Every structure is written in structure tokens, then in C-alpha cells.
């Protein structure tokens, strides 16, 4: 019996190798699938599942926006009967598939890019869509050696019975296939700025982590950035400079919204209520609302009853100043 099983396994593998060798030699092959299934991935975080038989094909349709997608992860749950009949069912990844897959089409042409068989209860295929990807192979998955055609908009996977004389149970077995995008570890930073009073802002420059970036990119779709924290500086000759810290999440856009403030110096005069205050030639009474002034030298005078104090102050654009009178009561012990 052991000898018979050994011969059967050898024959099965010989048949399998022969089938794949012929396909590889012919390069493009025309084939018919029992059924064509479709998995439609609608966004970056979508994950969907389909049930297929041992002679079906499945096309994983990519989202329209593929900016953050570097590959597709395909998880296949395999029935016990398929795993027991080792090397009896093969999976194959194809390129250059024609026509575009639809559930109503069963005849296709394409190049068999990579193939294998099942001998366990699950298989994870990692299919790159870009040459310069960061997909890592591990002990629990199979990283495909070829780069699928991102421009085609889908990844095509075919299942195929590669030996004769199998049981009806195997023929009727169903494999569960789920797919999801493999994302790059990046997101967008976008800056949306308005001028004072909601007006269109004058020109400004944006720095991300100390490096100046292209305004058209960061104020439009966004600047592609690594995930994590970033320091944003917005510099302008017309407004006060703005600084923000943002956290970029994978495959998401982090929007920085700001309203520019007037560059003129801001003055806050702080004194006890009803104090007379003269800022240059303008008289105020405490409390005083903050106000703008011109850059340069100014004079401030506080009058509290018979007490008067005068100070000179030099102010610069883009800065704020608190100017306060400090009245203290001093208590000293003296001898009579």
C-alpha cells in the first residue's frame, strides 16, 4: 500500500510538472474556467470574500485610486479534502489577461506568471503591484516573484484540478478566497489657508520638518509623507508665521486648516481699572482691548492718581507684547 501511495504521489507530481512546463513553454495560453468570480475592492481598507470551486477563476478588482496600494494580499482557506489530496489542485497567477474579467466570461487568454499547489488548510499570497515595494516575506505567506500589472486594474487568480481520478467530494469542494490591499506606510499632508477676514491669502511658504515643500502639492491633493508626527511651519512676509504639529495616518489625508493673522505687532496694555494710559498720543482707560500698532519705537505712560510711569518700547512685526504697570506695597519694620 505504501509503495502504491508513493507511486501515486510521484505520478501526480509528474503530471503537475508536465502541465506547468507546457504552459510555461507556450507563454500565452488560452483557457476556459468553470466560473469567473469577481472581488471588487472599493477603497484602501476594503476586504471581501468569495467562495470558489477547484476549477474556478477569481479577479480581484483594484480601487480606482491606487495611490497608496503596493500589492494585494489574498487569503485562501482550503477544505480538508483538498489538503489531503496533496498536489491535486493548483493555483496560478496570470498577467496580460484578456478580455477584462466578467462573471459572464469563461474563456480567457493570458500568461501564467506563477503557480503552486495546496498541502495545508490555508495559504496567503502576497502579490506586489510595484517593483519598489516594502512587502516582506514571512513564514506564513508566499510572496509572488512577479509584479502584477497595476495598470490593468485587477489581479487574476486561477484554480485548476491537475490530476484525474479524484473523489466527488474534492470536485464539489469550496475554497474561501478573501482579498485586501497592501498599503504603503504613507499618507497625505494638506494645507488649507485663508487670509485675515476670510480673504484669499498672499503668497506664503510651507516647511515640513524643516524642509521647504512645493506649495502646489501641499495645498492641492497633498504632500505624500511617512506616517507619524511632522512639524509644519507656514512662513509669510504678509502675515504672522504659523507652526503646527500633525500626525499622519496610513492612506489618509491630514488637513491643516488655518487663518492667517495680521503681521502688525499686537499690544496688550495691562493696568488696574480706570488707570489712564497713553500709548504714543492716544489715551486709553483700563481695561484695554488688544490692538495692532506699527513696527518701531513707541512710548507708554501709565497714570494712577498722582503716580506716573513712562516707558519706551520697541516692537517688531509678527510679535505680541504685554505692557503692564506693576504696583507693589512694601512693608518694612522700622524702629521708633
Short mmCIF file of C-alpha atoms in Angstrom, two decimals:
data_model
loop_
_atom_site.label_atom_id
_atom_site.label_comp_id
_atom_site.label_asym_id
_atom_site.label_seq_id
_atom_site.Cartn_x
_atom_site.Cartn_y
_atom_site.Cartn_z
CA UNK A 1 0.00 0.00 0.00
CA UNK A 2 2.85 2.39 0.95
CA UNK A 3 4.53 1.62 -2.37
CA UNK A 4 1.25 2.32 -4.22
CA UNK A 5 0.81 5.66 -2.44
CA UNK A 6 4.37 6.59 -3.32
CA UNK A 7 3.79 5.78 -6.98
CA UNK A 8 0.51 7.70 -6.97
CA UNK A 9 2.17 10.78 -5.46
CA UNK A 10 5.04 10.57 -7.95
CA UNK A 11 2.60 10.22 -10.86
CA UNK A 12 0.52 13.14 -9.63
CA UNK A 13 3.53 15.42 -9.29
CA UNK A 14 4.88 14.32 -12.68
CA UNK A 15 1.53 15.21 -14.26
CA UNK A 16 1.52 18.54 -12.45
CA UNK A 17 5.05 19.45 -13.52
CA UNK A 18 4.30 18.41 -17.08
CA UNK A 19 1.19 20.57 -17.25
CA UNK A 20 3.02 23.64 -15.93
CA UNK A 21 6.05 23.05 -18.14
CA UNK A 22 3.85 23.02 -21.26
CA UNK A 23 2.09 26.21 -20.12
CA UNK A 24 5.42 27.94 -19.45
CA UNK A 25 6.79 26.93 -22.83
CA UNK A 26 3.77 28.30 -24.63
CA UNK A 27 3.89 31.57 -22.66
CA UNK A 28 0.44 32.92 -23.51
CA UNK A 29 -2.26 30.32 -23.10
CA UNK A 30 -5.93 30.17 -23.93
CA UNK A 31 -8.03 28.52 -21.26
CA UNK A 32 -11.58 28.07 -20.06
CA UNK A 33 -12.58 28.43 -16.45
CA UNK A 34 -15.65 26.82 -14.90
CA UNK A 35 -16.78 30.10 -13.38
CA UNK A 36 -15.30 33.58 -13.18
CA UNK A 37 -15.76 35.22 -9.80
CA UNK A 38 -15.15 38.92 -9.09
CA UNK A 39 -13.97 40.60 -5.88
CA UNK A 40 -14.50 44.37 -6.13
CA UNK A 41 -12.24 46.28 -3.71
CA UNK A 42 -13.77 49.74 -3.35
CA UNK A 43 -11.29 51.52 -1.09
CA UNK A 44 -7.94 51.16 0.65
CA UNK A 45 -9.33 49.36 3.70
CA UNK A 46 -11.82 47.11 1.94
CA UNK A 47 -11.67 43.33 2.43
CA UNK A 48 -14.03 40.97 0.62
CA UNK A 49 -14.52 37.22 0.32
CA UNK A 50 -15.79 34.85 -2.39
CA UNK A 51 -16.38 31.11 -2.49
CA UNK A 52 -14.83 29.24 -5.45
CA UNK A 53 -14.58 25.67 -6.66
CA UNK A 54 -11.43 23.82 -7.73
CA UNK A 55 -11.85 24.85 -11.38
CA UNK A 56 -12.90 28.49 -10.95
CA UNK A 57 -11.04 31.75 -11.50
CA UNK A 58 -11.25 34.93 -9.50
CA UNK A 59 -10.37 38.51 -10.43
CA UNK A 60 -9.59 41.00 -7.66
CA UNK A 61 -10.56 44.45 -8.95
CA UNK A 62 -8.44 47.30 -7.56
CA UNK A 63 -9.90 50.57 -6.25
CA UNK A 64 -9.90 53.45 -8.73
CA UNK A 65 -7.50 55.42 -6.55
CA UNK A 66 -4.38 53.28 -6.21
CA UNK A 67 -2.08 55.94 -4.71
CA UNK A 68 -1.33 54.03 -1.51
CA UNK A 69 -1.60 50.47 -2.85
CA UNK A 70 1.62 48.48 -3.35
CA UNK A 71 0.15 44.99 -3.52
CA UNK A 72 -2.75 42.64 -2.85
CA UNK A 73 -2.99 40.12 -0.04
CA UNK A 74 -5.01 37.01 -0.95
CA UNK A 75 -6.01 34.62 1.83
CA UNK A 76 -7.26 31.18 0.79
CA UNK A 77 -8.97 28.83 3.26
CA UNK A 78 -8.73 25.30 1.96
CA UNK A 79 -11.12 22.42 2.78
CA UNK A 80 -9.62 19.38 4.46
CA UNK A 81 -10.30 17.19 1.43
CA UNK A 82 -8.20 19.46 -0.82
CA UNK A 83 -5.31 19.45 1.64
CA UNK A 84 -5.46 15.65 1.92
CA UNK A 85 -5.25 15.24 -1.85
CA UNK A 86 -1.83 16.89 -1.99
CA UNK A 87 -0.82 18.49 -5.29
CA UNK A 88 -4.23 17.71 -6.81
CA UNK A 89 -5.35 21.36 -7.06
CA UNK A 90 -3.13 24.14 -8.35
CA UNK A 91 -3.36 27.91 -8.08
CA UNK A 92 -1.92 30.15 -10.77
CA UNK A 93 -1.41 33.90 -11.00
CA UNK A 94 -1.69 35.35 -14.50
CA UNK A 95 -0.60 38.51 -16.29
CA UNK A 96 -1.81 40.04 -19.56
CA UNK A 97 -5.30 38.59 -19.14
CA UNK A 98 -7.73 39.23 -21.99
CA UNK A 99 -10.57 40.08 -22.09
CA UNK A 100 -11.17 42.04 -18.88
CA UNK A 101 -12.73 39.58 -16.41
CA UNK A 102 -16.50 39.48 -16.00
CA UNK A 103 -18.75 36.89 -14.40
CA UNK A 104 -20.34 36.21 -17.81
CA UNK A 105 -16.99 35.36 -19.47
CA UNK A 106 -15.29 31.97 -19.02
CA UNK A 107 -12.77 31.96 -21.92
CA UNK A 108 -9.52 33.88 -21.38
CA UNK A 109 -6.00 34.32 -22.68
CA UNK A 110 -3.02 35.21 -20.51
CA UNK A 111 0.49 34.44 -19.31
CA UNK A 112 0.89 32.10 -16.36
CA UNK A 113 3.25 34.07 -14.11
CA UNK A 114 3.45 31.88 -11.02
CA UNK A 115 1.87 28.67 -9.77
CA UNK A 116 1.75 26.27 -6.86
CA UNK A 117 -0.36 23.66 -5.07
CA UNK A 118 -2.10 23.19 -1.73
CA UNK A 119 -0.92 20.91 1.05
CA UNK A 120 -2.29 22.70 4.13
CA UNK A 121 -5.56 24.24 5.29
CA UNK A 122 -4.65 27.82 4.35
CA UNK A 123 -2.46 29.85 2.02
CA UNK A 124 -1.67 33.57 1.93
CA UNK A 125 -0.43 35.03 -1.34
CA UNK A 126 1.25 38.45 -1.35
CA UNK A 127 1.15 39.91 -4.86
CA UNK A 128 3.29 43.04 -5.48
CA UNK A 129 1.95 45.77 -7.76
CA UNK A 130 5.12 47.88 -7.72
CA UNK A 131 8.76 46.98 -8.22
CA UNK A 132 9.99 49.20 -5.39
CA UNK A 133 7.72 47.83 -2.68
CA UNK A 134 8.19 47.20 1.04
CA UNK A 135 6.26 43.91 1.17
CA UNK A 136 8.10 41.45 3.39
CA UNK A 137 8.02 37.70 3.08
CA UNK A 138 7.37 35.70 6.23
CA UNK A 139 6.93 32.07 7.27
CA UNK A 140 3.15 32.27 6.98
CA UNK A 141 2.80 33.64 3.45
CA UNK A 142 4.05 33.29 -0.11
CA UNK A 143 5.48 36.42 -1.74
CA UNK A 144 4.99 36.25 -5.51
CA UNK A 145 8.12 36.63 -7.63
CA UNK A 146 6.43 38.69 -10.33
CA UNK A 147 4.97 42.20 -10.35
CA UNK A 148 1.28 42.23 -11.26
CA UNK A 149 0.15 44.85 -13.77
CA UNK A 150 -1.27 47.71 -11.73
CA UNK A 151 -2.43 49.44 -14.90
CA UNK A 152 -4.77 46.54 -15.73
CA UNK A 153 -6.80 47.34 -12.63
CA UNK A 154 -7.03 43.75 -11.34
CA UNK A 155 -5.16 40.65 -10.17
CA UNK A 156 -6.18 37.34 -11.77
CA UNK A 157 -6.03 34.03 -9.89
CA UNK A 158 -6.98 30.68 -11.41
CA UNK A 159 -7.70 27.38 -9.65
CA UNK A 160 -7.20 24.17 -11.59
CA UNK A 161 -7.63 20.45 -10.94
CA UNK A 162 -4.35 18.86 -12.09
CA UNK A 163 -4.93 15.17 -11.56
CA UNK A 164 -7.51 12.63 -12.60
CA UNK A 165 -9.47 10.13 -10.58
CA UNK A 166 -10.24 12.40 -7.64
CA UNK A 167 -13.31 11.96 -5.46
CA UNK A 168 -16.64 13.71 -5.94
CA UNK A 169 -16.09 15.32 -2.54
CA UNK A 170 -12.97 17.04 -3.90
CA UNK A 171 -14.75 18.10 -7.10
CA UNK A 172 -17.50 19.72 -5.02
CA UNK A 173 -15.17 21.36 -2.51
CA UNK A 174 -15.35 25.12 -1.98
CA UNK A 175 -12.38 27.34 -1.24
CA UNK A 176 -12.89 30.64 0.59
CA UNK A 177 -10.88 33.45 -1.01
CA UNK A 178 -10.56 36.88 0.59
CA UNK A 179 -8.54 39.84 -0.65
CA UNK A 180 -7.44 43.22 0.63
CA UNK A 181 -4.95 45.90 -0.47
CA UNK A 182 -1.41 46.01 0.91
CA UNK A 183 -0.73 49.67 1.63
CA UNK A 184 2.42 51.75 1.71
CA UNK A 185 3.17 53.31 5.10
CA UNK A 186 2.39 56.85 3.99
CA UNK A 187 -0.38 59.45 3.99
CA UNK A 188 -1.02 62.97 2.73
CA UNK A 189 -0.49 66.33 4.44
CA UNK A 190 -2.69 69.07 3.02
CA UNK A 191 -2.66 72.78 3.97
CA UNK A 192 -5.77 74.92 3.54
CA UNK A 193 -5.12 78.58 4.41
CA UNK A 194 -7.17 81.77 4.31
CA UNK A 195 -6.13 85.36 4.84
CA UNK A 196 -7.49 87.67 7.56
CA UNK A 197 -11.28 88.05 7.42
CA UNK A 198 -11.50 85.00 5.14
CA UNK A 199 -9.82 86.69 2.18
CA UNK A 200 -7.57 84.93 -0.32
CA UNK A 201 -4.10 84.87 1.28
CA UNK A 202 -0.98 86.47 -0.15
CA UNK A 203 1.99 84.26 -1.01
CA UNK A 204 3.47 82.05 1.70
CA UNK A 205 5.94 79.18 2.06
CA UNK A 206 5.41 75.82 3.76
CA UNK A 207 8.12 73.84 5.51
CA UNK A 208 7.65 70.22 6.61
CA UNK A 209 10.18 69.05 9.18
CA UNK A 210 12.41 71.98 8.27
CA UNK A 211 12.38 71.38 4.52
CA UNK A 212 10.53 73.67 2.12
CA UNK A 213 7.94 71.86 0.02
CA UNK A 214 6.09 72.63 -3.19
CA UNK A 215 3.05 74.80 -2.42
CA UNK A 216 1.07 73.45 -5.35
CA UNK A 217 1.33 69.90 -4.00
CA UNK A 218 0.64 70.53 -0.33
CA UNK A 219 -2.24 72.94 -0.95
CA UNK A 220 -3.75 70.66 -3.60
CA UNK A 221 -4.10 66.89 -3.26
CA UNK A 222 -1.49 66.90 -0.52
CA UNK A 223 2.14 66.04 0.13
CA UNK A 224 2.92 62.30 0.36
CA UNK A 225 4.57 61.79 3.75
CA UNK A 226 5.63 59.00 6.08
CA UNK A 227 3.18 58.11 8.82
CA UNK A 228 3.83 59.63 12.23
CA UNK A 229 4.33 63.13 13.62
CA UNK A 230 5.50 66.05 11.48
CA UNK A 231 6.23 69.71 12.19
CA UNK A 232 4.60 72.18 9.80
CA UNK A 233 5.81 75.80 9.53
CA UNK A 234 3.97 78.34 7.35
CA UNK A 235 6.04 81.45 6.68
CA UNK A 236 4.90 84.70 5.06
CA UNK A 237 6.09 88.29 4.69
CA UNK A 238 2.48 89.45 4.92
CA UNK A 239 1.24 87.52 7.96
CA UNK A 240 2.33 86.05 11.23
CA UNK A 241 4.20 82.77 10.92
CA UNK A 242 2.23 79.68 11.92
CA UNK A 243 3.53 76.43 13.43
CA UNK A 244 1.59 73.17 13.71
CA UNK A 245 2.34 69.57 14.68
CA UNK A 246 0.33 66.93 12.82
CA UNK A 247 0.08 63.14 12.89
CA UNK A 248 -0.11 61.41 9.50
CA UNK A 249 -2.09 58.16 9.34
CA UNK A 250 -1.67 55.42 6.76
CA UNK A 251 -3.53 56.03 3.48
CA UNK A 252 -5.33 59.08 4.92
CA UNK A 253 -5.14 62.84 4.39
CA UNK A 254 -4.30 65.04 7.36
CA UNK A 255 -5.62 68.54 6.69
CA UNK A 256 -4.09 71.62 8.31
CA UNK A 257 -6.63 74.46 8.35
CA UNK A 258 -5.51 77.93 9.39
CA UNK A 259 -6.47 81.57 9.07
CA UNK A 260 -3.51 83.91 8.75
CA UNK A 261 -3.21 86.73 11.28
CA UNK A 262 -2.11 90.29 10.60
CA UNK A 263 1.66 90.70 10.82
CA UNK A 264 1.44 94.05 12.64
CA UNK A 265 2.60 93.95 16.28
CA UNK A 266 -0.14 93.30 18.85
CA UNK A 267 -0.16 95.39 22.03
CA UNK A 268 -1.91 94.44 25.29
CA UNK A 269 -1.92 97.13 27.98
CA UNK A 270 -2.46 95.75 31.49
CA UNK A 271 -3.22 98.04 34.43
CA UNK A 272 -5.70 98.46 37.30
CA UNK A 273 -9.19 99.53 36.28
CA UNK A 274 -9.63 103.26 35.42
CA UNK A 275 -5.88 103.76 35.05
CA UNK A 276 -5.13 106.43 32.46
CA UNK A 277 -2.88 105.08 29.74
CA UNK A 278 -1.22 106.92 26.91
CA UNK A 279 0.21 104.89 24.05
CA UNK A 280 2.09 107.47 22.00
CA UNK A 281 -0.53 110.22 21.67
CA UNK A 282 -3.63 108.06 22.13
CA UNK A 283 -5.35 107.92 25.53
CA UNK A 284 -6.88 104.68 26.86
CA UNK A 285 -8.57 103.69 30.10
CA UNK A 286 -8.01 100.29 31.62
CA UNK A 287 -9.07 97.65 30.86
CA UNK A 288 -7.82 97.91 27.25
CA UNK A 289 -8.58 95.55 24.37
CA UNK A 290 -5.56 94.27 22.43
CA UNK A 291 -4.80 96.35 19.34
CA UNK A 292 -2.38 96.49 16.40
CA UNK A 293 0.32 99.10 16.03
CA UNK A 294 3.22 99.87 13.74
CA UNK A 295 6.67 98.37 13.91
CA UNK A 296 9.27 100.52 15.66
CA UNK A 297 9.63 102.67 18.78
CA UNK A 298 6.68 103.70 20.96
CA UNK A 299 6.08 105.41 24.30
CA UNK A 300 3.72 104.16 27.01
CA UNK A 301 2.62 106.25 30.02
CA UNK A 302 0.56 104.99 32.97
CA UNK A 303 -1.14 107.41 35.39
CA UNK A 304 -2.67 106.09 38.63
CA UNK A 305 -3.76 109.01 40.80
CA UNK A 306 -0.59 111.03 41.39
CA UNK A 307 1.62 108.13 40.33
CA UNK A 308 3.04 108.26 36.78
CA UNK A 309 5.39 105.92 34.97
CA UNK A 310 6.73 106.25 31.42
CA UNK A 311 8.42 103.56 29.38
CA UNK A 312 9.81 103.27 25.84
CA UNK A 313 9.22 100.04 23.89
CA UNK A 314 10.47 98.78 20.53
CA UNK A 315 8.13 96.36 18.77
CA UNK A 316 8.58 94.13 15.71
CA UNK A 317 6.19 92.72 13.12
CA UNK A 318 4.77 89.30 13.90
CA UNK A 319 5.19 89.70 17.66
CA UNK A 320 2.78 90.29 20.56
CA UNK A 321 3.57 92.40 23.63
CA UNK A 322 2.05 92.68 27.09
CA UNK A 323 2.89 96.04 28.68
CA UNK A 324 1.86 96.13 32.34
CA UNK A 325 2.24 98.52 35.25
CA UNK A 326 3.48 96.85 38.39
CA UNK A 327 2.39 98.49 41.64
CA UNK A 328 3.65 96.88 44.82
CA UNK A 329 3.13 97.68 48.51
CA UNK A 330 6.31 97.25 50.53
CA UNK A 331 6.21 96.58 54.28
CA UNK A 332 9.41 97.17 56.27
CA UNK A 333 9.82 97.02 60.05
CA UNK A 334 11.46 100.17 61.46
CA UNK A 335 12.49 101.36 64.92
CA UNK A 336 10.62 104.31 66.52
#
